[in-house]
Coordinates of C-alpha atoms in Angstrom, one line a residue:
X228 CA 0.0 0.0 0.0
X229 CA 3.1 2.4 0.6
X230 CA 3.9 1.6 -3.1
X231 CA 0.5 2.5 -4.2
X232 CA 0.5 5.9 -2.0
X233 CA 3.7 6.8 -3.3
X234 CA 2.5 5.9 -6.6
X235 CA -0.3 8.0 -6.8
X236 CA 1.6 10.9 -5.1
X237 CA 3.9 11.0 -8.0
X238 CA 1.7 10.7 -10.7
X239 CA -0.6 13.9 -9.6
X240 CA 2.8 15.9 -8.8
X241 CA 3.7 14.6 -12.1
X242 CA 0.2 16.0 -13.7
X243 CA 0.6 19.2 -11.9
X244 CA 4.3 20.0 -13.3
X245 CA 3.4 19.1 -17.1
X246 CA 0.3 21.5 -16.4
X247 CA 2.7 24.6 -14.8
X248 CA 5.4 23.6 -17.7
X249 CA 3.2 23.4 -20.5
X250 CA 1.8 27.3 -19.3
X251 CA 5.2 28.3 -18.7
X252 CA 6.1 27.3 -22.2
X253 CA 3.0 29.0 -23.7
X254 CA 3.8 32.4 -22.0
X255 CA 7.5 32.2 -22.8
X256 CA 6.0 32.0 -26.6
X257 CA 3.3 34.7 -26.0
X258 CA 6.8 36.9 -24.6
X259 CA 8.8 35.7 -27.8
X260 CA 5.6 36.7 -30.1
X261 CA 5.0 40.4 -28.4
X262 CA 9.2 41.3 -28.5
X263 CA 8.9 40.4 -32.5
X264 CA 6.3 42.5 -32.7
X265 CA 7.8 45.4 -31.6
X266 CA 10.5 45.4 -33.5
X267 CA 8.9 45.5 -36.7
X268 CA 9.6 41.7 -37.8
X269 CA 8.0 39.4 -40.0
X270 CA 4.7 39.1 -38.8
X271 CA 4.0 35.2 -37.1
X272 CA 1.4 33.4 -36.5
X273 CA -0.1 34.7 -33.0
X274 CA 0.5 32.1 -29.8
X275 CA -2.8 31.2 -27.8
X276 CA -2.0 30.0 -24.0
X277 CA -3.6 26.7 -23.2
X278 CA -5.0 27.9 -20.1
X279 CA -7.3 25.0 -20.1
X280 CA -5.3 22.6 -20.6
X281 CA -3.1 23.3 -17.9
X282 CA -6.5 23.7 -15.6
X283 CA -7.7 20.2 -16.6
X284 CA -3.8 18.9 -16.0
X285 CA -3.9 20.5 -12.9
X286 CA -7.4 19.4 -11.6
X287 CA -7.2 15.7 -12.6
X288 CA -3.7 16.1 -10.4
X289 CA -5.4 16.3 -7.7
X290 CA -7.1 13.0 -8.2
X291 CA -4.4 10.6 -7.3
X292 CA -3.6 13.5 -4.5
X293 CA -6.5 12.9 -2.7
X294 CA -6.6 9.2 -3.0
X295 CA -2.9 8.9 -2.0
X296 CA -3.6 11.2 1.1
X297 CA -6.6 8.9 2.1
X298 CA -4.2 6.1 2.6
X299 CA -2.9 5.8 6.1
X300 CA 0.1 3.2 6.8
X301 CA 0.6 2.9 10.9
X302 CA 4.0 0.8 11.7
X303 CA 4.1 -2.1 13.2
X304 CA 4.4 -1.1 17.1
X305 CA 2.4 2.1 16.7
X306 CA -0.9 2.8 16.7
X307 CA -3.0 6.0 15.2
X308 CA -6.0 8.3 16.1
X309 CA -7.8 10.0 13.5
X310 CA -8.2 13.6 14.4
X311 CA -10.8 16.1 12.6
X312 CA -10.3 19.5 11.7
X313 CA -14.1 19.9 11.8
X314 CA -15.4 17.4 14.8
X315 CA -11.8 17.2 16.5
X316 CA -10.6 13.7 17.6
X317 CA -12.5 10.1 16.7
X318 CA -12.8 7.7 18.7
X319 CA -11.8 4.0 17.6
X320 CA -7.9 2.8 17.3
X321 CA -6.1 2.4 14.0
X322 CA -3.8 -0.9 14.6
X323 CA -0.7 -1.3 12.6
X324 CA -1.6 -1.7 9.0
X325 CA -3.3 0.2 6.4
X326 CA -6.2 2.9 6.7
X327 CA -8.5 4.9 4.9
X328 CA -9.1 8.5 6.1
X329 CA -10.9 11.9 4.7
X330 CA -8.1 13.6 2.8
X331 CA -7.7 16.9 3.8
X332 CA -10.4 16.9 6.8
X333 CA -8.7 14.1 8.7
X334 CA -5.2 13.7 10.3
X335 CA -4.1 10.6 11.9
X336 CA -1.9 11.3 15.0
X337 CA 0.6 8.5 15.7
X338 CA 1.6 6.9 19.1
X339 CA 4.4 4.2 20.2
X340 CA 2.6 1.6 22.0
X341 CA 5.5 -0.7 23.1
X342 CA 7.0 -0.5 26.3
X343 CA 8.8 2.7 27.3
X344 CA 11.3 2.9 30.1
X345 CA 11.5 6.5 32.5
X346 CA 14.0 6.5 35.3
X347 CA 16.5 8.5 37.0
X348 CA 19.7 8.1 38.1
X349 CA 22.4 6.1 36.7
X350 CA 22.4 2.9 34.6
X351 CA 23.7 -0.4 35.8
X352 CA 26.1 -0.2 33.6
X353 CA 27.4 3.7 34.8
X354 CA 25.6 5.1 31.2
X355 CA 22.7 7.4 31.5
X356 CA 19.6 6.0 30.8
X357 CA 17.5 8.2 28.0
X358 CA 17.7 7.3 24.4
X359 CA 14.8 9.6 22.6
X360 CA 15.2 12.6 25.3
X361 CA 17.1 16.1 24.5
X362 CA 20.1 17.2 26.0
X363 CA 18.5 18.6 29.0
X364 CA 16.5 15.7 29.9
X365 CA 19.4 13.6 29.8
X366 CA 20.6 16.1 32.5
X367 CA 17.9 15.7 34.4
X368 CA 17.4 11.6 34.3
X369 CA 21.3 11.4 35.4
X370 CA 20.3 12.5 38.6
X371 CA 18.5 10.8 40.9
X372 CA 15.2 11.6 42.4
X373 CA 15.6 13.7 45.7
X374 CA 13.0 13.4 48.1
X375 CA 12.6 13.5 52.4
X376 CA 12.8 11.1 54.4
X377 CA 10.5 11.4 57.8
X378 CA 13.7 12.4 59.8
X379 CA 13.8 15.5 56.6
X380 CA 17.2 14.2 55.5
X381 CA 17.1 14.0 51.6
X382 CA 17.2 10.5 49.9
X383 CA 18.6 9.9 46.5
X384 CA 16.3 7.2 44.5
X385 CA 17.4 5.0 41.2
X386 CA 13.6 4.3 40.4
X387 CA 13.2 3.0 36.8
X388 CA 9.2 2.8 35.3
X389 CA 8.5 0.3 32.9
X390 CA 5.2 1.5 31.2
X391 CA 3.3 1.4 28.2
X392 CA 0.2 3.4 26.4
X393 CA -3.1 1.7 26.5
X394 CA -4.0 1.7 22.4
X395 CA -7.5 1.5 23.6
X396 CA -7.2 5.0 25.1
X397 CA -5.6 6.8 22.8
X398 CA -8.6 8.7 21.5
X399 CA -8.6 9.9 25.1
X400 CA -4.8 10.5 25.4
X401 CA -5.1 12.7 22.3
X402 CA -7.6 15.1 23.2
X403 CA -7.0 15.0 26.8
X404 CA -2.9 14.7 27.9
X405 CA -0.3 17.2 26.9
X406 CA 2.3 15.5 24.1
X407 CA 4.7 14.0 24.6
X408 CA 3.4 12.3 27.2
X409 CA 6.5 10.6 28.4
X410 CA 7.8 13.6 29.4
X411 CA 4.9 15.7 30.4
X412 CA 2.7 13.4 32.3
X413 CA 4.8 10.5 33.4
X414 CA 7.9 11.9 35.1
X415 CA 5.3 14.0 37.1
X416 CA 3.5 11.7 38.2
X417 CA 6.1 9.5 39.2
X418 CA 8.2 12.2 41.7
X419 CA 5.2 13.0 43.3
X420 CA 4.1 9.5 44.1
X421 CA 7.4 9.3 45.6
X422 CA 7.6 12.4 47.6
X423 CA 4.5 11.8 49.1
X424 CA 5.2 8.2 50.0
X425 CA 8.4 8.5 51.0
X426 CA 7.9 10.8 53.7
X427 CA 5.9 8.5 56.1
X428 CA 8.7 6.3 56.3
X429 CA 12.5 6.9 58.3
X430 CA 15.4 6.7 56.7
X431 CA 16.4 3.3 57.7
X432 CA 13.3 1.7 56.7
X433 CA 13.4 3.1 53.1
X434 CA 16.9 1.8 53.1
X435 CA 16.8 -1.9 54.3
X436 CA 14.0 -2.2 56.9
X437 CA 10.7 -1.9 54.7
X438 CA 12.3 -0.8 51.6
X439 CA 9.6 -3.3 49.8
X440 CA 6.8 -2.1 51.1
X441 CA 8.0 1.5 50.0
X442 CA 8.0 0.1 46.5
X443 CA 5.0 -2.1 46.2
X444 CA 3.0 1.3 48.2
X445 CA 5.0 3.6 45.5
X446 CA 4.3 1.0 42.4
X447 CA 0.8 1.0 43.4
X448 CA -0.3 4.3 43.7
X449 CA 1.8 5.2 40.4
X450 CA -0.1 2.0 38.4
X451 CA -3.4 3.6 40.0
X452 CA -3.3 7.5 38.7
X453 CA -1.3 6.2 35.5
X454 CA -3.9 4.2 34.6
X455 CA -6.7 7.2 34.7
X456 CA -4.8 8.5 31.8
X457 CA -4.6 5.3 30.2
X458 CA -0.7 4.5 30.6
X459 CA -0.1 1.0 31.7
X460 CA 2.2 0.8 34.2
X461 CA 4.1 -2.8 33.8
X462 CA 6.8 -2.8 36.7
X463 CA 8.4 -0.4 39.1
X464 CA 11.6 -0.6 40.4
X465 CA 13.8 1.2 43.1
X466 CA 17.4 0.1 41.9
X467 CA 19.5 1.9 44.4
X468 CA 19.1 4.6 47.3
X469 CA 21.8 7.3 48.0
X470 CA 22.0 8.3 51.9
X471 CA 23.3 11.7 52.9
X472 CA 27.0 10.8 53.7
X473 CA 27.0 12.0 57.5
X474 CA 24.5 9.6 58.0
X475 CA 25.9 6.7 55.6
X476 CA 28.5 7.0 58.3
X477 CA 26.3 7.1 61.5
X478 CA 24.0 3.8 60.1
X479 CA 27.1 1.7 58.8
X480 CA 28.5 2.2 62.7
X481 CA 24.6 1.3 63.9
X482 CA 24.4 -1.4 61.8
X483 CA 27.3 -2.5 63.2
X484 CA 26.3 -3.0 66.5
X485 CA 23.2 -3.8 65.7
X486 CA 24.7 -6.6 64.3
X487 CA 27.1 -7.2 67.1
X488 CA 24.1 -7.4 69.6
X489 CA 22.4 -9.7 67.3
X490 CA 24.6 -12.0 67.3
X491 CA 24.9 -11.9 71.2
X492 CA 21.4 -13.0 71.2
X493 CA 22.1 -15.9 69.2
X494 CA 25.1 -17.1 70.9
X495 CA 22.7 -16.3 73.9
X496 CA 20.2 -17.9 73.0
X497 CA 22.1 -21.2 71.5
X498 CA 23.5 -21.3 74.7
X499 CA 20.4 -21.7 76.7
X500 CA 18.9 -23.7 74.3
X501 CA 22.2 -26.1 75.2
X502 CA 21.5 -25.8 78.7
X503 CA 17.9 -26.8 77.9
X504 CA 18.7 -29.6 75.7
X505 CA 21.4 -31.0 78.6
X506 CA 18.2 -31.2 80.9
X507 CA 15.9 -32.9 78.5
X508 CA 18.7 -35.5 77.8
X509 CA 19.4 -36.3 81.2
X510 CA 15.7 -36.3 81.9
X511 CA 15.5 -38.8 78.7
X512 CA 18.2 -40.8 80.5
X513 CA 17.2 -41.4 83.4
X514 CA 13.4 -42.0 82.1
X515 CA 15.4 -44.9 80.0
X516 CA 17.1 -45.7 83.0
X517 CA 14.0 -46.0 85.0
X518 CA 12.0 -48.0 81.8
X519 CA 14.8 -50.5 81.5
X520 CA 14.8 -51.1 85.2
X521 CA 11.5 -51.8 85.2
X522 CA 11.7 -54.1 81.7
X523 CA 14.3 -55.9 83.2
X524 CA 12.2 -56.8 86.5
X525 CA 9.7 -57.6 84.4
X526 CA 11.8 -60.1 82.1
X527 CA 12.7 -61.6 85.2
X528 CA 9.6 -62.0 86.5
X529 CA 8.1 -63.7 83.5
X530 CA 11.6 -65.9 83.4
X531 CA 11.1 -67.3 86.8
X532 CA 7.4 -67.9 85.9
X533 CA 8.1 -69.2 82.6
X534 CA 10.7 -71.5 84.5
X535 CA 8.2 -72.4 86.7
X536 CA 5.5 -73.5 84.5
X537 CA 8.6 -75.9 83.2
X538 CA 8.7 -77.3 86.1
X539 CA 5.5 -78.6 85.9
X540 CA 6.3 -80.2 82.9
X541 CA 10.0 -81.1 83.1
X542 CA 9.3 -83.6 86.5
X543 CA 6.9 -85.8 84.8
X544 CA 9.3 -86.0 82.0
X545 CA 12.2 -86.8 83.7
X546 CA 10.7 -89.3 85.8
X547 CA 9.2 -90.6 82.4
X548 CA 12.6 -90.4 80.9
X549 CA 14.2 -92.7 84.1
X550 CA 11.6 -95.2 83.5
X551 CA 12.6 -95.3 80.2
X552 CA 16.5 -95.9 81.3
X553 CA 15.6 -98.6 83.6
X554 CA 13.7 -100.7 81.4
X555 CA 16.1 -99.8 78.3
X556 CA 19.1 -101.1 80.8
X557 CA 17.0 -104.4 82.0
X558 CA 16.3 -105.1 78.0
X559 CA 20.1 -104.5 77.3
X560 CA 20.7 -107.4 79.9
X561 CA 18.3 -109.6 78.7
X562 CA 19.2 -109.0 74.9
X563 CA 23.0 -109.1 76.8
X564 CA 21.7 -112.8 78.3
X565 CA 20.2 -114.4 75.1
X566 CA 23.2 -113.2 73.2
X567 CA 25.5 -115.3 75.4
X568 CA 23.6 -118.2 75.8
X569 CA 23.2 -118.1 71.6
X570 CA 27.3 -117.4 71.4
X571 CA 28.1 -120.8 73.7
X572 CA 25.0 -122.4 71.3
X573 CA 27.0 -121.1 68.3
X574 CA 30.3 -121.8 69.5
X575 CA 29.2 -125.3 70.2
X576 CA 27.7 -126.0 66.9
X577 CA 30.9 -124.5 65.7
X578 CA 33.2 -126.9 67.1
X579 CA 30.7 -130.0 66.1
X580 CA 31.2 -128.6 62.4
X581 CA 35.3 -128.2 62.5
X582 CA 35.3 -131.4 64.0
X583 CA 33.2 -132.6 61.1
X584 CA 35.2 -130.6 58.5
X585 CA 38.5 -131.8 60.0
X586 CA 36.9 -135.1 59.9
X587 CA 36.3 -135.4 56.1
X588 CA 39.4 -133.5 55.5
X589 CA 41.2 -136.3 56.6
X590 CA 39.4 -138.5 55.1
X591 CA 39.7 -136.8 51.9
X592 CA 43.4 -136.4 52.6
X593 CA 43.7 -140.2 53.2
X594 CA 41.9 -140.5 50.2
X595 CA 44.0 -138.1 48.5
X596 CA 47.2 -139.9 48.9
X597 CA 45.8 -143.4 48.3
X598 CA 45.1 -142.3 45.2
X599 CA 48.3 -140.6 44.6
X600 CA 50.1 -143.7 45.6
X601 CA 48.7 -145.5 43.5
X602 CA 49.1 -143.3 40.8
X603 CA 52.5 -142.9 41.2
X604 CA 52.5 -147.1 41.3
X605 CA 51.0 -147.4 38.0
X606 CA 53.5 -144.8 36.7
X607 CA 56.7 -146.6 37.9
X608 CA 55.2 -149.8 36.7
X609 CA 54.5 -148.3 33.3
X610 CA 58.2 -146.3 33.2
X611 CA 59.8 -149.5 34.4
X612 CA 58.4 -151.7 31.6
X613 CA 59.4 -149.0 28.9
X614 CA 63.0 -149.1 30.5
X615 CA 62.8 -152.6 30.5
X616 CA 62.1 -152.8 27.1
X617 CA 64.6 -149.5 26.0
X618 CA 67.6 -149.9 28.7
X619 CA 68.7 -147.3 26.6
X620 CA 66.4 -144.3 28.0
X621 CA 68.3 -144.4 31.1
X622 CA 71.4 -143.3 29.8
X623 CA 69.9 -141.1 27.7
X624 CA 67.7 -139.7 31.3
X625 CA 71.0 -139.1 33.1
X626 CA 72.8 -137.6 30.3
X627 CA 70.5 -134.9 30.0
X628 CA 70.7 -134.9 34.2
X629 CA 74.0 -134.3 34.0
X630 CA 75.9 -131.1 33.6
X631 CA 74.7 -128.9 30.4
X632 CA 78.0 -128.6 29.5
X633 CA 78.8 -132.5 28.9
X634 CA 78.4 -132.9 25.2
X635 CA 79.6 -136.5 24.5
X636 CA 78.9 -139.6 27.2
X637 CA 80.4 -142.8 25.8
X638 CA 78.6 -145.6 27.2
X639 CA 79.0 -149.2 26.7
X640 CA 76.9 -151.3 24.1
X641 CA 75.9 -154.0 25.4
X642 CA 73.9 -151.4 27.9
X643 CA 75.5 -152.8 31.2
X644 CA 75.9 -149.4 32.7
X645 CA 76.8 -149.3 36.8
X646 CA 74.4 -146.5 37.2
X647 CA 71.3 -147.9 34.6
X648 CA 71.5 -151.4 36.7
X649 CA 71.1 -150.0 40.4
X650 CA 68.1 -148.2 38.9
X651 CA 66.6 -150.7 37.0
X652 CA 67.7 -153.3 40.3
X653 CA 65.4 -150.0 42.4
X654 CA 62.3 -150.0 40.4
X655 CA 62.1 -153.6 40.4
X656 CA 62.0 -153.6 44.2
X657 CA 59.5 -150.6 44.6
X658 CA 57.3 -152.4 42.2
X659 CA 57.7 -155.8 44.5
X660 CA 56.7 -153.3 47.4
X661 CA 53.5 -152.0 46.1
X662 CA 52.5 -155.1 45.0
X663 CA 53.0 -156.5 48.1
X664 CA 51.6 -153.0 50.5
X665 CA 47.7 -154.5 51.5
X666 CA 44.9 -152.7 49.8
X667 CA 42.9 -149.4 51.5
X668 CA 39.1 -150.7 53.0

């Protein structure tokens, strides 16, 4: 829309200049035409001034005049009141964005509606705080606001305001408040709200003592008569107070023993609070003293009565359990008895059964060796009748007797050895023994 306004603007400015220049030109020919004249020249054609045409130029100009100054833009954190040369000021708001108006009847008076910031005194950061004030202002916000305490010393206050126009109001603002009215109605209001607060209270407790209930009495009464001419008051702050230096001195040495007597009444008080917790613990001690005396009596009591009640029940028992000893002891004799009597029984049958196995161990022994003799009989019989048959064997049987390392025997032919004849002359006698030894029943 700023491009259309603009647009329109230059075209009618435009219309009116080719009007005025295309009359200029037509009287700088009529000027031309009246010197040639005069001096007795060939005659020229006369030279009419378009008076018209410049009128109608210069009356469809104001067309695109009138339609640009209808147009309104307000900024975005503004806000705009129409105002009437004939009725004075409208009422109704004109947000940020674009308006229409009655050119040359109606005005439209801009305000900032964001948040604004007054305050006096320094700047945290040692700067002083004003960005859209003059020179002398700036004076005047570098030093602090002076006001009286109840003692009437004077007190230097760092108070910062953070307000803000209500857009709703600003019909009212307009045709109501002096402008600017961050410099006109705001400070104002602010110092006296101070000075008037300010004095009910001492020195000490604007300093430290009630210092924010100074500032919530102070912020409220400044948010109350702001508000009737519809500023908003967002926050009010008291950043730093400036004592008179005498008494800087006098309070820092109060203070001081102020705070010295305080904390004698702490250590005074911890240490009767000691005292009193000594008593309560040795009154704790000897009511646990007393309570375990009496538990104890108690545990004894019900341990003798518990052992009592045990009694009762232990006699039977043990006159149970001797019962049980005696006749456990008498069956251990018995069972002692029967195990004798069937040990002798055992050992008898014991001995009947060696004697038995003895018995046929002799006989089986006898037995044994009747069998072997006879064995051994048959054996010499059949040995003797091969030797008897091959005399020969018997050298050949003590040769191989002899020592291993005899390699040749020489014997004599005919097989009449000394040695084969006394065994030959043996066997025959054993055999003669057997024969003759009586047979086994």
């Amino acid at each position: 829309m700023l491009a259309l306004k603009y647009l329109l603007m230059t075209c009618g400015v435009g219309m009116m200049v080719v009007a005025a220049g295309i009359l200029a030109y037509d009287l700088y020919r009529e000027i031309l035409y009246r010197r040639a004249s005069e001096t007795a020249e060939a005659a020229a054609a006369p030279v009419t001034v378009r008076w018209r045409t410049s009128l109608a130029l210069a009356m469809l100009a104001w067309g695109p005049l009138l339609v640009a100054f209808s147009i309104v833009v307000v900024p975005s954190g503004m806000a705009g009141v129409r105002v009437s040369q004939m009725s004075g000021t409208v009422a109704g708001t004109l947000y940020p964005g674009t308006h229409l108006v009655t050119p040359l009847v109606e005005d439209v008076a801009l305000f900032d509606t964001r948040d604004q910031i007054f305050t006096t005194g320094m700047s945290e950061d040692g700067k002083i705080e004003s960005t859209k004030a003059s020179t002398k202002e700036q004076r005047l916000n570098a030093q602090p606001l002076n006001v009286q305490a109840k003692e009437g010393l004077t007190l230097g206050l760092a108070i910062t305001v953070r307000y803000r126009l209500d857009a709703k109001r600003l019909d009212y603002i307009e045709g109501n408040l002096p402008r600017p009215v961050e410099r006109e109605i705001v400070p104002p209001t602010v110092a006296s709200v101070w000075r008037e607060i300010v004095p009910n209270y001492t020195v000490r407790d604007v300093f430290s003592a009630r210092r924010e209930e100074v500032r919530q009495r102070a912020a409220g009464l400044i948010t109350q008569r702001l508000a009737v001419d519809g500023i908003v008051v967002k926050e009010v702050m008291l950043r730093d107070i400036q004592l008179p230096p005498e008494y800087a001195e006098g309070l820092q040495a109060y203070l001081l023993k102020e705070q010295e007597n305080d904390r004698m009444s702490v250590e005074t008080e911890l240490k009767s609070k000691e005292v009193r917790i000594a008593g309560l613990e040795a009154e704790a001690m000897k009511a646990r003293q007393v309570k375990q005396a009496e538990g104890e009596a108690r545990v004894r009591v019900l341990r003798a009565k518990s052992e009592s009640d045990a009694m009762k029940y232990t006699l039977p028992l043990k006159q149970k359990q001797i019962e049980q000893s005696r006749l456990e002891a008498q069956a251990r004799k018995e069972a002692t008895i029967q195990n004798a009597e069937g040990d002798a029984q055992a050992k008898v049958i014991d001995g009947k059964a060696e004697g038995e196995r003895r018995k046929l161990l002799a006989n089986v022994e006898a037995d044994r060796i009747r069998v072997t003799a006879a064995a051994d009989a048959e054996r010499l019989q059949s040995e003797a009748a091969v030797l008897k048959e091959n005399p020969l064997l018997i050298n050949k049987i003590i040769a191989e007797r002899l020592s291993d390392k005899l390699q040749i025997m020489m014997v004599p032919a005919d097989g009449k050895f000394f040695f084969a004849n006394d065994v030959m002359r043996g066997m025959s006698m054993a055999n003669q023994s057997v024969q003759t030894e009586p047979q086994p029943r």
